[in-house]
Backbone as a chain_set.jsonl record, in Angstrom:
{"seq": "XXXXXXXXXXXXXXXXXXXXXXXXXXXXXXXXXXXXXXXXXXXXXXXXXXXXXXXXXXXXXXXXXXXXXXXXXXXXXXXXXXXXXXXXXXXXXXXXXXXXXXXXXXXXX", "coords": {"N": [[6.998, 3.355, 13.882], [4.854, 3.167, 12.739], [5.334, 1.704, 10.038], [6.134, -0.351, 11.065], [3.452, -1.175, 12.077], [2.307, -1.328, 9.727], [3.621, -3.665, 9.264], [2.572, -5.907, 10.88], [-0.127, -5.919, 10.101], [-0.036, -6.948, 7.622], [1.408, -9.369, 8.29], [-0.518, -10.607, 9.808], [-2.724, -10.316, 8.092], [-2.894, -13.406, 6.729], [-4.082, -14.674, 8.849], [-7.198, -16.582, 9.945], [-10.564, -15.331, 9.36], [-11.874, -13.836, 12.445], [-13.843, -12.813, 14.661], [-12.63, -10.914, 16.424], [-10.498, -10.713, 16.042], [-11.152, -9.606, 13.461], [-11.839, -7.024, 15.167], [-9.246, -6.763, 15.922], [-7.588, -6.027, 13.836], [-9.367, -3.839, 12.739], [-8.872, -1.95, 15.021], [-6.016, -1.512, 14.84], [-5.799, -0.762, 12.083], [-7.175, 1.715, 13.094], [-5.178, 3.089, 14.694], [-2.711, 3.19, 12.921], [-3.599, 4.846, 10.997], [-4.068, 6.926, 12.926], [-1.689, 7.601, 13.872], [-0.41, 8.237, 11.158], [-1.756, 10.474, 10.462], [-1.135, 12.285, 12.651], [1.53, 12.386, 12.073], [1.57, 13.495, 9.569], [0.65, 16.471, 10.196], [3.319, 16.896, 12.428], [4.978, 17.091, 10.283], [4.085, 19.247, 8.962], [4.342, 21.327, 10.503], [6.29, 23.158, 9.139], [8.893, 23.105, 10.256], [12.12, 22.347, 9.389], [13.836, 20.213, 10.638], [12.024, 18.673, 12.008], [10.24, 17.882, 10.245], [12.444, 16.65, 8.753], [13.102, 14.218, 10.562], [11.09, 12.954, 10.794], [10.833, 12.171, 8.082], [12.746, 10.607, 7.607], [12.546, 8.529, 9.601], [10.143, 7.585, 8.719], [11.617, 6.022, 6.097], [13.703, 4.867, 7.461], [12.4, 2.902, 9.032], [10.616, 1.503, 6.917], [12.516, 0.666, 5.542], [13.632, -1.518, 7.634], [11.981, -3.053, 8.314], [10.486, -3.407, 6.528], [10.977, -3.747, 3.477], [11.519, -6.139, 2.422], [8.913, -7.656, 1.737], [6.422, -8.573, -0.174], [4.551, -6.788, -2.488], [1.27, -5.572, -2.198], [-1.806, -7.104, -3.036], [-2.679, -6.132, -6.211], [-6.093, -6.515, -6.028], [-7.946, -7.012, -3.532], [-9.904, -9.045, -3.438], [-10.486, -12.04, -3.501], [-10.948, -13.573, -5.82], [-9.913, -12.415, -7.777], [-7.299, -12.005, -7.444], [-4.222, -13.276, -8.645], [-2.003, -14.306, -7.194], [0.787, -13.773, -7.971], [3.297, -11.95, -7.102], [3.153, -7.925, -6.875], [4.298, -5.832, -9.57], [6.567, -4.037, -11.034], [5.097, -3.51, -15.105], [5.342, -5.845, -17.657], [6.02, -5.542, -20.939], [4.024, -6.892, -23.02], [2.0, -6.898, -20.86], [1.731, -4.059, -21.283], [1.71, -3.758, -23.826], [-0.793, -5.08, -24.38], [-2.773, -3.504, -22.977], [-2.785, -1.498, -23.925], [-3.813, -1.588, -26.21], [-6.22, -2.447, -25.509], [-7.157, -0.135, -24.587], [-7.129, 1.969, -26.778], [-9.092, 0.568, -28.805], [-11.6, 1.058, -27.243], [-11.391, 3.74, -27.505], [-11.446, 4.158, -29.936], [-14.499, 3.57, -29.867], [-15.921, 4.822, -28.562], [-15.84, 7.461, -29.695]], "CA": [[5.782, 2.754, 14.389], [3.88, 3.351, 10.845], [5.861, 0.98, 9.387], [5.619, -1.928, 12.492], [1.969, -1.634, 11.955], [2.141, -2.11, 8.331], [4.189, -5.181, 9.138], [1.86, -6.568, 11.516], [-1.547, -6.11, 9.561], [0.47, -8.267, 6.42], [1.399, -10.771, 8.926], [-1.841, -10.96, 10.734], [-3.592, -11.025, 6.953], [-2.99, -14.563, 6.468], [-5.189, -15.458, 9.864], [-8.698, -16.548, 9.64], [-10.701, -14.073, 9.871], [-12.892, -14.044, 13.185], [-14.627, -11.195, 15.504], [-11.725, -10.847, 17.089], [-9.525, -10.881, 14.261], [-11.844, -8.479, 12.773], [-11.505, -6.128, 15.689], [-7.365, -6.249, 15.68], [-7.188, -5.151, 12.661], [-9.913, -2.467, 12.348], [-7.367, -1.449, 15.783], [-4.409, -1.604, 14.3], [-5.746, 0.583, 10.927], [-6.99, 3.46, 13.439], [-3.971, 3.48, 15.128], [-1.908, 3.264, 11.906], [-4.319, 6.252, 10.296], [-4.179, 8.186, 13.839], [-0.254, 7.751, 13.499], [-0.046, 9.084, 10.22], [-1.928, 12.239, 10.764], [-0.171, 12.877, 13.421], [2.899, 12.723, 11.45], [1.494, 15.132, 8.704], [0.807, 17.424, 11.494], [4.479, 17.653, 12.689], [5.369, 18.055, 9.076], [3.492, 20.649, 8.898], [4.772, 22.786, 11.602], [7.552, 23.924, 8.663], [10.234, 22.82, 10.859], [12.834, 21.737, 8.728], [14.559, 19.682, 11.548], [11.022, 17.856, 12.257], [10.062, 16.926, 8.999], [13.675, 15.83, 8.536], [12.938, 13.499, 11.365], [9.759, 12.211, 10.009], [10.945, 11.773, 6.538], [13.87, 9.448, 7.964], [12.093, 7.445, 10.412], [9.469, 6.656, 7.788], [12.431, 5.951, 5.624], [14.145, 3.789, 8.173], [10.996, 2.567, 9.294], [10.168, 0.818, 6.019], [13.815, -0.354, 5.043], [14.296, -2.31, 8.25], [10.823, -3.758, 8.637], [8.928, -3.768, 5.201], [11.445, -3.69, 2.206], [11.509, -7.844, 1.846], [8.273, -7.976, 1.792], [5.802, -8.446, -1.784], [3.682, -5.592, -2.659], [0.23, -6.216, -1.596], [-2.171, -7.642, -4.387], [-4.152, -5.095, -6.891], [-7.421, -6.242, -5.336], [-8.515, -7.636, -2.159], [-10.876, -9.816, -3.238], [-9.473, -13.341, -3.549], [-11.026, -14.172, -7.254], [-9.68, -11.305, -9.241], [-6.052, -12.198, -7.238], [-3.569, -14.068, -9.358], [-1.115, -15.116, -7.012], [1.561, -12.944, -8.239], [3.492, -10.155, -6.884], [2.427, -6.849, -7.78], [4.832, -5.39, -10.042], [6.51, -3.297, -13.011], [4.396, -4.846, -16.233], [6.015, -5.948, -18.667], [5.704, -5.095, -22.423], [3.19, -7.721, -23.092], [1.246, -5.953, -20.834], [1.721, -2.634, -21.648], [0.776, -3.804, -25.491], [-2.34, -5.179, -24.163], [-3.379, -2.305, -22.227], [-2.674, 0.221, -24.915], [-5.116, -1.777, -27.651], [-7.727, -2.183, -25.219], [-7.255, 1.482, -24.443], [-6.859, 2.083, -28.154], [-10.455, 0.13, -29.274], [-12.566, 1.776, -26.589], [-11.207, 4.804, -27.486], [-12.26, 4.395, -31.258], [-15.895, 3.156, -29.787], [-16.567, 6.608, -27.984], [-15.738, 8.487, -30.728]], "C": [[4.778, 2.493, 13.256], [3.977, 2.038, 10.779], [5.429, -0.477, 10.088], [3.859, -1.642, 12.098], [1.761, -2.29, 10.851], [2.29, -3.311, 8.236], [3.481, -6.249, 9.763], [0.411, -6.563, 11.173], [-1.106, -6.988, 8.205], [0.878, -9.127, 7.113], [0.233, -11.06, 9.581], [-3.169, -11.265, 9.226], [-4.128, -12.035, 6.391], [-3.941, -15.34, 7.777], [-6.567, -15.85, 9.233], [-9.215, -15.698, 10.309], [-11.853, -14.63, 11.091], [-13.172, -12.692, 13.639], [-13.683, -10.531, 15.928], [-10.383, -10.773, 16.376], [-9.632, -9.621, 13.825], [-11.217, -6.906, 13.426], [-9.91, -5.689, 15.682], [-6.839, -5.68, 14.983], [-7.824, -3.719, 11.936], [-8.971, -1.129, 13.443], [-6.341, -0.94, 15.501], [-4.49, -0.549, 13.051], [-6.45, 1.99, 11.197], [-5.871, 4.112, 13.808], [-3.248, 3.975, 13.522], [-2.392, 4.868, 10.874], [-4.165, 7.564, 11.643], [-2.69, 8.366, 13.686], [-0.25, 8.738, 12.436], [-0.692, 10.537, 10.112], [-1.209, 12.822, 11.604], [1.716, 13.277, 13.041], [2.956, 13.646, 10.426], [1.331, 16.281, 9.287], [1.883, 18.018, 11.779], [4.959, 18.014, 11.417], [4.955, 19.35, 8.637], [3.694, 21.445, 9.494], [5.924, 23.936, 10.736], [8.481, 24.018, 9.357], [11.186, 21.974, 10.482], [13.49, 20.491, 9.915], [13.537, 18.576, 11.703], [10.4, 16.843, 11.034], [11.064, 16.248, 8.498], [13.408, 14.469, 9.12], [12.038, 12.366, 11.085], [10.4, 11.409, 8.866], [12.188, 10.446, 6.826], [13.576, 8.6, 9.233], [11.25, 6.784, 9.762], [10.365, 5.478, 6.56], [13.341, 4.46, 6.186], [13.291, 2.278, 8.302], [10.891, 1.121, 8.211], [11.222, -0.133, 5.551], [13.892, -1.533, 5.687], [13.095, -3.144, 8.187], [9.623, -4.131, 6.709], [9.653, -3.98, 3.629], [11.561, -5.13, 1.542], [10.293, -8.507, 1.449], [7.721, -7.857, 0.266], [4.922, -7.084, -1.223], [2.395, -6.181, -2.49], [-0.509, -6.505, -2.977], [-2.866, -6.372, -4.735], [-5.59, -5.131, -6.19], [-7.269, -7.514, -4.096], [-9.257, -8.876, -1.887], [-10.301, -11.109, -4.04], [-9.922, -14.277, -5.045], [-10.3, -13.508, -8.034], [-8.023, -11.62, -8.402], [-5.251, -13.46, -8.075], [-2.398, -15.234, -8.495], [0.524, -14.863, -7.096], [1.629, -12.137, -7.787], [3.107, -9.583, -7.674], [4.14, -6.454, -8.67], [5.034, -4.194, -11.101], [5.484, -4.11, -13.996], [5.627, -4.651, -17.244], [5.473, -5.392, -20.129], [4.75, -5.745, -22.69], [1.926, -6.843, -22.519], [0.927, -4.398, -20.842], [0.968, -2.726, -23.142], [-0.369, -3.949, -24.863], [-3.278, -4.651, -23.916], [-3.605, -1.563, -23.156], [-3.804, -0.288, -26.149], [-5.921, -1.805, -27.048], [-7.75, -0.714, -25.143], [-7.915, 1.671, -25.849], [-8.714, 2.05, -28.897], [-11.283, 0.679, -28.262], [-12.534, 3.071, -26.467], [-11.989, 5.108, -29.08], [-13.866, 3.771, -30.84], [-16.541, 4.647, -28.905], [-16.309, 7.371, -28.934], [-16.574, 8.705, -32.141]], "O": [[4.036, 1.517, 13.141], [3.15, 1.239, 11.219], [4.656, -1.361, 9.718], [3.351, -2.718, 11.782], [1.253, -3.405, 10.735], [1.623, -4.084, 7.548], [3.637, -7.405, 9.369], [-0.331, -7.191, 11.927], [-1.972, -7.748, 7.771], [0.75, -10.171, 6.474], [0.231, -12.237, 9.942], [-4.12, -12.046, 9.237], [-5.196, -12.077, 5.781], [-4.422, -16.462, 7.619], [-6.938, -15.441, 8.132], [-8.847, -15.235, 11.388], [-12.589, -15.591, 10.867], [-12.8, -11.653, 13.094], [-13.844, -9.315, 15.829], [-9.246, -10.888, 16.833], [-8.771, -8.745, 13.743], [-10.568, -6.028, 12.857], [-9.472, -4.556, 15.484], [-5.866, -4.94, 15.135], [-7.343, -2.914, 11.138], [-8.565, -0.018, 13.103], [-5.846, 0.085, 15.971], [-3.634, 0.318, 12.874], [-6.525, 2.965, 10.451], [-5.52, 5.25, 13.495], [-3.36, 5.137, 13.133], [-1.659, 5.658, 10.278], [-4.151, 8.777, 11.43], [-2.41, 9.501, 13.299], [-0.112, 9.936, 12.681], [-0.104, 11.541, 9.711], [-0.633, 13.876, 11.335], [2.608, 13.997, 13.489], [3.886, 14.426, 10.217], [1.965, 17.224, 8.812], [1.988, 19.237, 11.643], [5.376, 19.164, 11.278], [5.546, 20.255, 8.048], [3.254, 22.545, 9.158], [6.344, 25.007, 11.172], [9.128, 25.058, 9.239], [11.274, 20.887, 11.053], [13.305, 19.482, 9.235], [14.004, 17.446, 11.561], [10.194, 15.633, 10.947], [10.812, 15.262, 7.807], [13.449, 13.518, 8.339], [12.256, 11.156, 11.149], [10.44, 10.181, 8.803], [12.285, 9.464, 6.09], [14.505, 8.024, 9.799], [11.236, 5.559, 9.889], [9.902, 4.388, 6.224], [13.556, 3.408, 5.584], [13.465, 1.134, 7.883], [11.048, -0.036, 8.601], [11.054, -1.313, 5.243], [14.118, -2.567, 5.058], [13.438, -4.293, 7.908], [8.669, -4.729, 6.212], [8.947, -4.338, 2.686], [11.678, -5.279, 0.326], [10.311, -9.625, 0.935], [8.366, -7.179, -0.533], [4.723, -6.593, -0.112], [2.363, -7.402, -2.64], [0.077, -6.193, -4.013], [-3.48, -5.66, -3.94], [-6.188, -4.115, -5.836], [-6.614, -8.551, -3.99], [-9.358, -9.55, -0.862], [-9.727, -11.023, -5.126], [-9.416, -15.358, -5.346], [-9.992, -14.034, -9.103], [-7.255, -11.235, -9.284], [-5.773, -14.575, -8.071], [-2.039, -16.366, -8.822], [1.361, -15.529, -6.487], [0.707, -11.327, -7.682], [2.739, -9.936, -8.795], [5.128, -6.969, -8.146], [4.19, -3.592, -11.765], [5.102, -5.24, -13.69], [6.448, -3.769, -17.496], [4.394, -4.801, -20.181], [3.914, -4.843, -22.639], [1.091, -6.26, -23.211], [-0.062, -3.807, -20.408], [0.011, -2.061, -23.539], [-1.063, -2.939, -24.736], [-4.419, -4.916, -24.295], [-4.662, -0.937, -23.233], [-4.474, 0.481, -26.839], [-6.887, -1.245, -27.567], [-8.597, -0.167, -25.848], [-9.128, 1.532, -26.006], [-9.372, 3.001, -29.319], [-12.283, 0.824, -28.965], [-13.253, 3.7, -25.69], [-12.823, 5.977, -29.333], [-14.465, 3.473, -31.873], [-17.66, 5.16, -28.909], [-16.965, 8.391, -28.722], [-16.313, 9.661, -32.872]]}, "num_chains": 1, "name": "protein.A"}
């Protein structure tokens, strides 16, 4: 059920957004948040058998319904989005990262 929600707030993402819109989806991410507590809950009972259960319906869950799907973007907000799946980075950006790191690391010091 997790999972089906997940799948239906990334297909319902691409709508325009209206009041009603608005509300479906603030819906859909209590449910999806009251779900998942409720599922750390039974994990939590230390019932190997239950959390088994859990751990392979989330498992299932995600394979059958969410594994084709792209990773959602870094940010939300539709200037700083590229357009691109999220991904591994590549080397390129891993260099890039590590000199800016690098120079704002020799400017605090």
């Amino acid at each position: 059920a997790v999972e089906g929600l997940t799948l239906a707030r990334r297909v319902a993402a691409g709508q325009t957004p209206s009041r009603t819109w608005s509300a479906a989806m603030l819906a859909l991410h209590g449910v999806q948040l009251a779900l998942g507590y409720a599922l750390m809950l039974v994990a939590m009972t230390y019932n190997v058998e239950l959390f088994a259960c859990v751990l392979l319906g989330l498992v299932l869950g995600h394979g059958l319904l969410n594994l084709g799907m792209h990773a959602p973007a870094a940010s939300l907000d539709p200037c700083c989005q590229q357009g691109e799946p999220v991904g591994i980075p590549n080397d390129e950006d891993v260099r890039r990262h590590s000199i800016r790191n690098d120079a704002s690391f020799e400017d605090a010091g």
